[in-house]
Amino acid sequence: MPTDRVTVSLDEETKETLEDLTDRTGESQSQLIREAIAFYAANFDSAHASDSDHLQTYYEMLSTGEHVLLDIDLLHALLSQFSDPAQRDEGVLEMIDQVAQYHAQEYAERFDSLEDVLEWLSLCGFLTVRRDEKGSFHVVFPSESVRWLMIRFIRGSITDLPFEIEIEESVSKVLLRER
């Protein structure tokens, strides 16, 4: 049986949440607070890890229905249809460019630098970025087909940003420089 008492000040939203949980669970407020503290303690490291910001972003992306989780093998299977540049369907290329143009408007309001764009695309899982020098980035893609798609997308999605990019492609990496 608990012996220590704690007085807690609750704002209106927290008070309503606690009352709702009490109604839904049938537990006492004290029991719910004990469980909440135990849960927070068990998840403290996760809640305070640097990845927690990424988890919040993933949650926001997925909860809007605007983004989806996609198995990497499924992505590669879909993109394998574009492995031969001579056989790429013009209609599909136009759709990719349309998506990039739409994102160009969004990115113009959201990002100020190539680094910001690459960080976002890295968070989305399309590439890995290593900063070289100011405005210069080594970018690694999970496959040649993802590389082709993302280079096309990047070119189209940064058109409204206050910089241009220089792209230097090597065997497995791409060097992007902001100009």
Coordinates of C-alpha atoms in Angstrom, one line a residue:
M1 CA 0.0 0.0 0.0
P2 CA 1.5 3.4 -1.0
T3 CA 2.4 5.7 1.8
D4 CA 3.8 8.8 0.2
R5 CA 1.5 11.5 -1.1
V6 CA 2.4 14.0 -3.9
T7 CA 0.4 17.0 -4.9
V8 CA 0.3 17.7 -8.6
S9 CA -1.0 20.8 -10.4
L10 CA -2.8 19.9 -13.7
D11 CA -3.6 22.2 -16.5
E12 CA -7.1 21.8 -18.0
E13 CA -6.1 19.5 -20.8
T14 CA -4.2 17.2 -18.6
K15 CA -7.0 17.1 -16.1
E16 CA -9.5 16.2 -18.8
T17 CA -7.1 13.5 -20.1
L18 CA -6.8 12.0 -16.6
E19 CA -10.6 12.0 -16.1
D20 CA -11.1 10.4 -19.5
L21 CA -8.5 7.7 -18.6
T22 CA -10.2 7.1 -15.3
D23 CA -13.5 6.6 -17.0
R24 CA -12.1 4.4 -19.7
T25 CA -10.1 2.1 -17.4
G26 CA -12.0 2.2 -14.1
E27 CA -8.7 2.8 -12.3
S28 CA -8.2 5.4 -9.7
Q29 CA -6.4 8.6 -10.6
S30 CA -3.6 7.6 -8.2
Q31 CA -3.2 4.2 -9.9
L32 CA -3.1 5.8 -13.3
I33 CA -0.4 8.3 -12.2
R34 CA 1.6 5.4 -10.7
E35 CA 1.3 3.5 -14.0
A36 CA 2.2 6.6 -16.0
I37 CA 5.4 7.2 -13.9
A38 CA 6.4 3.5 -14.3
F39 CA 5.8 3.7 -18.1
Y40 CA 7.8 6.9 -18.3
A41 CA 10.7 5.5 -16.3
A42 CA 10.7 2.3 -18.5
N43 CA 10.8 4.4 -21.7
F44 CA 12.9 7.3 -20.4
D45 CA 15.9 6.5 -22.6
S46 CA 13.8 6.1 -25.7
A47 CA 11.9 9.3 -25.0
H48 CA 15.2 11.3 -24.7
A49 CA 17.3 9.6 -27.3
S50 CA 18.2 11.7 -30.3
D51 CA 16.1 9.4 -32.5
S52 CA 13.0 10.4 -30.5
D53 CA 12.7 13.5 -32.8
H54 CA 12.9 11.2 -35.8
L55 CA 10.2 9.0 -34.2
Q56 CA 7.9 12.0 -33.7
T57 CA 8.5 13.0 -37.4
Y58 CA 7.8 9.5 -38.6
Y59 CA 4.6 9.5 -36.6
E60 CA 3.5 12.8 -38.0
M61 CA 4.3 11.7 -41.6
L62 CA 2.4 8.4 -41.3
S63 CA -0.5 9.7 -39.3
T64 CA -1.5 12.2 -42.0
G65 CA -1.8 9.5 -44.6
E66 CA 0.5 11.4 -46.9
H67 CA 3.4 8.9 -46.5
V68 CA 3.5 5.1 -46.1
L69 CA 5.9 2.5 -44.9
L70 CA 7.2 0.5 -47.9
D71 CA 9.3 -2.6 -47.8
I72 CA 12.6 -1.9 -49.5
D73 CA 12.4 -5.0 -51.6
L74 CA 9.0 -3.9 -52.9
L75 CA 10.4 -0.5 -53.7
H76 CA 13.3 -2.1 -55.6
A77 CA 10.9 -4.4 -57.4
L78 CA 8.8 -1.4 -58.6
L79 CA 11.8 0.6 -59.6
S80 CA 13.3 -2.3 -61.5
Q81 CA 10.8 -1.4 -64.2
F82 CA 12.9 1.7 -64.9
S83 CA 16.3 0.0 -65.2
D84 CA 16.6 0.6 -68.9
P85 CA 16.6 4.3 -69.6
A86 CA 15.4 3.7 -73.2
Q87 CA 12.2 1.9 -72.0
R88 CA 11.1 4.4 -69.3
D89 CA 7.5 5.4 -69.9
E90 CA 7.0 9.1 -70.6
G91 CA 3.8 9.2 -68.6
V92 CA 5.5 7.8 -65.5
L93 CA 8.4 10.3 -65.9
E94 CA 5.8 13.1 -66.2
M95 CA 4.1 11.9 -62.9
I96 CA 7.5 11.8 -61.1
D97 CA 8.2 15.3 -62.4
Q98 CA 4.7 16.4 -61.2
V99 CA 5.4 15.1 -57.7
A100 CA 8.7 16.9 -57.7
Q101 CA 7.1 20.1 -58.8
Y102 CA 4.5 19.8 -56.0
H103 CA 7.2 19.3 -53.5
A104 CA 9.2 22.2 -54.9
Q105 CA 6.4 24.5 -53.6
E106 CA 6.4 22.8 -50.2
Y107 CA 10.2 22.8 -50.0
A108 CA 10.3 26.5 -50.8
E109 CA 8.3 27.3 -47.7
R110 CA 10.2 24.7 -45.6
F111 CA 13.8 24.5 -46.5
D112 CA 16.6 27.1 -47.0
S113 CA 19.5 24.8 -47.9
L114 CA 20.5 21.7 -49.8
E115 CA 21.5 20.2 -46.4
D116 CA 17.9 20.6 -45.2
V117 CA 16.5 18.9 -48.2
L118 CA 19.0 16.0 -48.0
E119 CA 18.4 15.6 -44.3
W120 CA 14.7 15.3 -45.0
L121 CA 15.1 12.8 -47.8
S122 CA 17.5 10.8 -45.6
L123 CA 14.9 10.7 -42.8
C124 CA 12.5 9.3 -45.4
G125 CA 15.0 6.5 -46.1
F126 CA 15.9 7.3 -49.7
L127 CA 19.5 8.1 -49.1
T128 CA 22.3 8.5 -46.7
V129 CA 24.2 11.8 -46.4
R130 CA 27.7 12.6 -45.2
R131 CA 28.6 16.3 -45.1
D132 CA 32.0 17.0 -46.8
E133 CA 32.5 20.7 -46.6
K134 CA 30.1 23.6 -46.4
G135 CA 27.5 23.0 -49.1
S136 CA 29.0 19.7 -50.3
F137 CA 27.6 16.3 -49.5
H138 CA 28.4 12.7 -50.3
V139 CA 25.1 10.9 -50.9
V140 CA 24.7 7.1 -51.0
F141 CA 21.6 5.5 -52.4
P142 CA 20.4 1.9 -51.5
S143 CA 20.4 1.0 -55.2
E144 CA 21.0 2.3 -58.7
S145 CA 17.2 2.6 -59.4
V146 CA 16.6 4.6 -56.2
R147 CA 19.6 6.8 -57.2
W148 CA 18.1 7.5 -60.6
L149 CA 14.6 8.3 -59.1
M150 CA 16.0 10.5 -56.3
I151 CA 18.4 12.5 -58.5
R152 CA 15.5 13.3 -60.9
F153 CA 13.3 14.1 -57.9
I154 CA 15.9 16.3 -56.2
R155 CA 16.5 18.3 -59.4
G156 CA 12.7 18.9 -59.8
S157 CA 12.0 19.6 -56.1
I158 CA 14.6 22.3 -55.5
T159 CA 13.6 24.6 -58.3
D160 CA 12.0 27.2 -56.0
L161 CA 14.8 27.2 -53.5
P162 CA 17.4 30.0 -53.3
F163 CA 20.3 27.9 -54.7
E164 CA 21.3 25.6 -57.5
I165 CA 23.1 22.3 -57.2
E166 CA 26.0 20.7 -58.9
I167 CA 25.9 16.9 -59.2
E168 CA 28.9 14.8 -59.7
E169 CA 28.2 11.1 -60.0
S170 CA 30.7 8.3 -59.2
V171 CA 30.2 4.5 -59.1
S172 CA 28.2 4.2 -55.8
K173 CA 28.0 7.8 -54.5
V174 CA 26.9 11.1 -55.7
L175 CA 28.6 14.4 -54.7
L176 CA 26.1 17.3 -54.4
R177 CA 27.3 20.8 -54.0
E178 CA 25.2 23.9 -53.3
R179 CA 25.9 26.9 -55.5

